[in-house]
Amino acid sequence: MFRKSMVVIAIVLMMGLAARGQVAGPAEQPRTISTTGEAVVYVAPDEAVISLGVESFDTSLDKAKADNDAASAKLLAALRELKIEPRYIQTAQLEVELRYRDGAYPSRGIEGYFARRGYSITLKDVQLLERLVDVALKNGANRIMAIDFRTTELRKHRDNARRMAIRAAREKAVDLAAELGCEVGLPRSISESAYHGYWGGSWWGGYGRGMAQNAMQVVGDGGAGGETMPVGQIAVRANVSVAFDLKPAR
């Protein structure tokens, strides 16, 4: 009887608290809307990094190395004639490859040796690009591995692209919310995708200017690196994800 009386009393107390609105129900989950914003700023590059190689082959290791030393010395002398500062010329690769007559059967003997050196040259004046390539190929270099166009104001353009991406994310959220009769509130979270640097230059096939979001800006015209080597523009990109509070329209 005592236990039944306690249960009845507890039920009565809960009913009284519920009538006063003091019994907490399940917490309502916040309504949110999540969007992404992407932006790209096209920039005329103001420097380029060219990767050049010197490759020599001979049946004698000593001869392959000596030929490579001579060609490399000739290339470096030609680069100095172009007034390129030594700090902008860096050895990026140094290797010797043993070539077998039949790669599957080393016991069949050695055909010869490849001696290779690779150099990375930072060109502070992109207008000299075509001249540099021409001089290098005539003075020892027999490989052009890559040409990478850059901007010395990457931080400024990246910050600008990030601001544009944030605005694009909010514009998208506002448009989506309006279609549902709602409004966008304060942001709950913001994250940025990890883009490393920028996209410039190209390999065979190049790259397109496809943009996923409504934010694009062009800064400066692409300079001409020569009659056959226009430098074009490079793309500085930003991508952000934002979650906003979603409220009924007032």
PDB file of N, CA and C in Angstrom, residues 63-111:
ATOM      1  N   LYS A  63      82.937   8.309 -69.361  1.00  0.00           N
ATOM      2  CA  LYS A  63      82.653   9.172 -70.508  1.00  0.00           C
ATOM      3  C   LYS A  63      81.266   9.820 -70.377  1.00  0.00           C
ATOM      4  N   ALA A  64      80.275   9.052 -69.929  1.00  0.00           N
ATOM      5  CA  ALA A  64      78.931   9.605 -69.739  1.00  0.00           C
ATOM      6  C   ALA A  64      78.960  10.725 -68.705  1.00  0.00           C
ATOM      7  N   LYS A  65      79.704  10.519 -67.625  1.00  0.00           N
ATOM      8  CA  LYS A  65      79.798  11.542 -66.582  1.00  0.00           C
ATOM      9  C   LYS A  65      80.559  12.760 -67.077  1.00  0.00           C
ATOM     10  N   ALA A  66      81.651  12.550 -67.801  1.00  0.00           N
ATOM     11  CA  ALA A  66      82.442  13.673 -68.309  1.00  0.00           C
ATOM     12  C   ALA A  66      81.635  14.510 -69.304  1.00  0.00           C
ATOM     13  N   ASP A  67      80.887  13.853 -70.174  1.00  0.00           N
ATOM     14  CA  ASP A  67      80.047  14.585 -71.129  1.00  0.00           C
ATOM     15  C   ASP A  67      78.981  15.397 -70.402  1.00  0.00           C
ATOM     16  N   ASN A  68      78.428  14.794 -69.354  1.00  0.00           N
ATOM     17  CA  ASN A  68      77.391  15.499 -68.592  1.00  0.00           C
ATOM     18  C   ASN A  68      77.971  16.692 -67.846  1.00  0.00           C
ATOM     19  N   ASP A  69      79.164  16.522 -67.284  1.00  0.00           N
ATOM     20  CA  ASP A  69      79.827  17.639 -66.599  1.00  0.00           C
ATOM     21  C   ASP A  69      80.064  18.798 -67.566  1.00  0.00           C
ATOM     22  N   ALA A  70      80.533  18.489 -68.769  1.00  0.00           N
ATOM     23  CA  ALA A  70      80.849  19.532 -69.740  1.00  0.00           C
ATOM     24  C   ALA A  70      79.585  20.266 -70.194  1.00  0.00           C
ATOM     25  N   ALA A  71      78.513  19.500 -70.486  1.00  0.00           N
ATOM     26  CA  ALA A  71      77.270  20.125 -70.932  1.00  0.00           C
ATOM     27  C   ALA A  71      76.645  20.964 -69.817  1.00  0.00           C
ATOM     28  N   SER A  72      76.735  20.490 -68.587  1.00  0.00           N
ATOM     29  CA  SER A  72      76.175  21.226 -67.458  1.00  0.00           C
ATOM     30  C   SER A  72      76.931  22.529 -67.222  1.00  0.00           C
ATOM     31  N   ALA A  73      78.259  22.471 -67.331  1.00  0.00           N
ATOM     32  CA  ALA A  73      79.060  23.678 -67.164  1.00  0.00           C
ATOM     33  C   ALA A  73      78.728  24.703 -68.243  1.00  0.00           C
ATOM     34  N   LYS A  74      78.527  24.247 -69.470  1.00  0.00           N
ATOM     35  CA  LYS A  74      78.178  25.143 -70.562  1.00  0.00           C
ATOM     36  C   LYS A  74      76.811  25.797 -70.318  1.00  0.00           C
ATOM     37  N   LEU A  75      75.854  25.009 -69.813  1.00  0.00           N
ATOM     38  CA  LEU A  75      74.521  25.541 -69.510  1.00  0.00           C
ATOM     39  C   LEU A  75      74.590  26.604 -68.419  1.00  0.00           C
ATOM     40  N   LEU A  76      75.312  26.333 -67.347  1.00  0.00           N
ATOM     41  CA  LEU A  76      75.395  27.292 -66.241  1.00  0.00           C
ATOM     42  C   LEU A  76      76.069  28.586 -66.682  1.00  0.00           C
ATOM     43  N   ALA A  77      77.069  28.474 -67.534  1.00  0.00           N
ATOM     44  CA  ALA A  77      77.727  29.674 -68.045  1.00  0.00           C
ATOM     45  C   ALA A  77      76.758  30.506 -68.884  1.00  0.00           C
ATOM     46  N   ALA A  78      75.936  29.844 -69.694  1.00  0.00           N
ATOM     47  CA  ALA A  78      74.957  30.555 -70.514  1.00  0.00           C
ATOM     48  C   ALA A  78      73.908  31.243 -69.651  1.00  0.00           C
ATOM     49  N   LEU A  79      73.510  30.592 -68.545  1.00  0.00           N
ATOM     50  CA  LEU A  79      72.529  31.203 -67.644  1.00  0.00           C
ATOM     51  C   LEU A  79      73.113  32.449 -66.975  1.00  0.00           C
ATOM     52  N   ARG A  80      74.392  32.392 -66.655  1.00  0.00           N
ATOM     53  CA  ARG A  80      75.023  33.581 -66.070  1.00  0.00           C
ATOM     54  C   ARG A  80      75.058  34.727 -67.074  1.00  0.00           C
ATOM     55  N   GLU A  81      75.211  34.400 -68.356  1.00  0.00           N
ATOM     56  CA  GLU A  81      75.203  35.434 -69.392  1.00  0.00           C
ATOM     57  C   GLU A  81      73.842  36.129 -69.477  1.00  0.00           C
ATOM     58  N   LEU A  82      72.786  35.431 -69.070  1.00  0.00           N
ATOM     59  CA  LEU A  82      71.443  36.021 -69.065  1.00  0.00           C
ATOM     60  C   LEU A  82      71.190  36.852 -67.814  1.00  0.00           C
ATOM     61  N   LYS A  83      72.211  37.004 -66.972  1.00  0.00           N
ATOM     62  CA  LYS A  83      72.118  37.801 -65.744  1.00  0.00           C
ATOM     63  C   LYS A  83      71.154  37.202 -64.722  1.00  0.00           C
ATOM     64  N   ILE A  84      71.007  35.872 -64.740  1.00  0.00           N
ATOM     65  CA  ILE A  84      70.182  35.218 -63.724  1.00  0.00           C
ATOM     66  C   ILE A  84      71.034  35.024 -62.476  1.00  0.00           C
ATOM     67  N   GLU A  85      70.538  35.512 -61.345  1.00  0.00           N
ATOM     68  CA  GLU A  85      71.316  35.450 -60.106  1.00  0.00           C
ATOM     69  C   GLU A  85      71.527  33.999 -59.677  1.00  0.00           C
ATOM     70  N   PRO A  86      72.712  33.678 -59.132  1.00  0.00           N
ATOM     71  CA  PRO A  86      73.003  32.305 -58.703  1.00  0.00           C
ATOM     72  C   PRO A  86      71.983  31.740 -57.716  1.00  0.00           C
ATOM     73  N   ARG A  87      71.397  32.587 -56.877  1.00  0.00           N
ATOM     74  CA  ARG A  87      70.436  32.085 -55.886  1.00  0.00           C
ATOM     75  C   ARG A  87      69.152  31.565 -56.531  1.00  0.00           C
ATOM     76  N   TYR A  88      68.932  31.913 -57.794  1.00  0.00           N
ATOM     77  CA  TYR A  88      67.738  31.456 -58.494  1.00  0.00           C
ATOM     78  C   TYR A  88      68.015  30.248 -59.390  1.00  0.00           C
ATOM     79  N   ILE A  89      69.202  29.652 -59.251  1.00  0.00           N
ATOM     80  CA  ILE A  89      69.552  28.443 -59.995  1.00  0.00           C
ATOM     81  C   ILE A  89      69.868  27.346 -58.982  1.00  0.00           C
ATOM     82  N   GLN A  90      69.102  26.268 -59.047  1.00  0.00           N
ATOM     83  CA  GLN A  90      69.246  25.210 -58.042  1.00  0.00           C
ATOM     84  C   GLN A  90      69.348  23.847 -58.721  1.00  0.00           C
ATOM     85  N   THR A  91      70.289  23.022 -58.220  1.00  0.00           N
ATOM     86  CA  THR A  91      70.371  21.646 -58.689  1.00  0.00           C
ATOM     87  C   THR A  91      69.213  20.863 -58.079  1.00  0.00           C
ATOM     88  N   ALA A  92      68.359  20.305 -58.941  1.00  0.00           N
ATOM     89  CA  ALA A  92      67.168  19.611 -58.465  1.00  0.00           C
ATOM     90  C   ALA A  92      67.257  18.101 -58.633  1.00  0.00           C
ATOM     91  N   GLN A  93      68.227  17.633 -59.420  1.00  0.00           N
ATOM     92  CA  GLN A  93      68.327  16.192 -59.688  1.00  0.00           C
ATOM     93  C   GLN A  93      69.753  15.848 -60.084  1.00  0.00           C
ATOM     94  N   LEU A  94      70.224  14.720 -59.598  1.00  0.00           N
ATOM     95  CA  LEU A  94      71.556  14.231 -59.959  1.00  0.00           C
ATOM     96  C   LEU A  94      71.502  12.706 -59.871  1.00  0.00           C
ATOM     97  N   GLU A  95      71.665  12.036 -61.020  1.00  0.00           N
ATOM     98  CA  GLU A  95      71.554  10.585 -60.978  1.00  0.00           C
ATOM     99  C   GLU A  95      72.349   9.936 -62.105  1.00  0.00           C
ATOM    100  N   VAL A  96      72.666   8.666 -61.892  1.00  0.00           N
ATOM    101  CA  VAL A  96      73.297   7.826 -62.908  1.00  0.00           C
ATOM    102  C   VAL A  96      72.449   6.562 -63.026  1.00  0.00           C
ATOM    103  N   GLU A  97      72.059   6.233 -64.248  1.00  0.00           N
ATOM    104  CA  GLU A  97      71.247   5.043 -64.488  1.00  0.00           C
ATOM    105  C   GLU A  97      72.044   4.034 -65.309  1.00  0.00           C
ATOM    106  N   LEU A  98      72.099   2.838 -64.806  1.00  0.00           N
ATOM    107  CA  LEU A  98      72.770   1.754 -65.515  1.00  0.00           C
ATOM    108  C   LEU A  98      71.743   1.092 -66.429  1.00  0.00           C
ATOM    109  N   ARG A  99      72.035   1.014 -67.720  1.00  0.00           N
ATOM    110  CA  ARG A  99      71.098   0.443 -68.687  1.00  0.00           C
ATOM    111  C   ARG A  99      71.597  -0.938 -69.156  1.00  0.00           C
ATOM    112  N   TYR A 100      70.775  -1.971 -68.898  1.00  0.00           N
ATOM    113  CA  TYR A 100      71.119  -3.320 -69.340  1.00  0.00           C
ATOM    114  C   TYR A 100      70.683  -3.537 -70.790  1.00  0.00           C
ATOM    115  N   ARG A 101      71.347  -4.440 -71.455  1.00  0.00           N
ATOM    116  CA  ARG A 101      70.958  -4.773 -72.830  1.00  0.00           C
ATOM    117  C   ARG A 101      69.546  -5.359 -72.866  1.00  0.00           C
ATOM    118  N   ASP A 102      69.234  -6.140 -71.864  1.00  0.00           N
ATOM    119  CA  ASP A 102      67.894  -6.711 -71.723  1.00  0.00           C
ATOM    120  C   ASP A 102      67.501  -6.550 -70.260  1.00  0.00           C
ATOM    121  N   GLY A 103      66.560  -5.633 -70.031  1.00  0.00           N
ATOM    122  CA  GLY A 103      66.208  -5.327 -68.648  1.00  0.00           C
ATOM    123  C   GLY A 103      65.724  -6.509 -67.848  1.00  0.00           C
ATOM    124  N   ALA A 104      65.159  -7.493 -68.530  1.00  0.00           N
ATOM    125  CA  ALA A 104      64.647  -8.661 -67.827  1.00  0.00           C
ATOM    126  C   ALA A 104      65.754  -9.637 -67.448  1.00  0.00           C
ATOM    127  N   TYR A 105      66.930  -9.495 -68.108  1.00  0.00           N
ATOM    128  CA  TYR A 105      68.031 -10.419 -67.862  1.00  0.00           C
ATOM    129  C   TYR A 105      69.342  -9.631 -67.695  1.00  0.00           C
ATOM    130  N   PRO A 106      69.611  -9.106 -66.498  1.00  0.00           N
ATOM    131  CA  PRO A 106      70.850  -8.355 -66.266  1.00  0.00           C
ATOM    132  C   PRO A 106      72.111  -9.151 -66.600  1.00  0.00           C
ATOM    133  N   SER A 107      72.010 -10.474 -66.532  1.00  0.00           N
ATOM    134  CA  SER A 107      73.192 -11.299 -66.804  1.00  0.00           C
ATOM    135  C   SER A 107      73.648 -11.197 -68.259  1.00  0.00           C
ATOM    136  N   ARG A 108      72.806 -10.638 -69.124  1.00  0.00           N
ATOM    137  CA  ARG A 108      73.176 -10.507 -70.538  1.00  0.00           C
ATOM    138  C   ARG A 108      74.078  -9.304 -70.797  1.00  0.00           C
ATOM    139  N   GLY A 109      74.365  -8.550 -69.750  1.00  0.00           N
ATOM    140  CA  GLY A 109      75.352  -7.499 -69.900  1.00  0.00           C
ATOM    141  C   GLY A 109      74.791  -6.091 -69.864  1.00  0.00           C
ATOM    142  N   ILE A 110      75.713  -5.128 -69.756  1.00  0.00           N
ATOM    143  CA  ILE A 110      75.378  -3.708 -69.642  1.00  0.00           C
ATOM    144  C   ILE A 110      75.523  -3.036 -70.998  1.00  0.00           C
ATOM    145  N   GLU A 111      74.486  -2.295 -71.371  1.00  0.00           N
ATOM    146  CA  GLU A 111      74.532  -1.564 -72.637  1.00  0.00           C
ATOM    147  C   GLU A 111      75.261  -0.232 -72.486  1.00  0.00           C
TER     148      GLU A 111
END
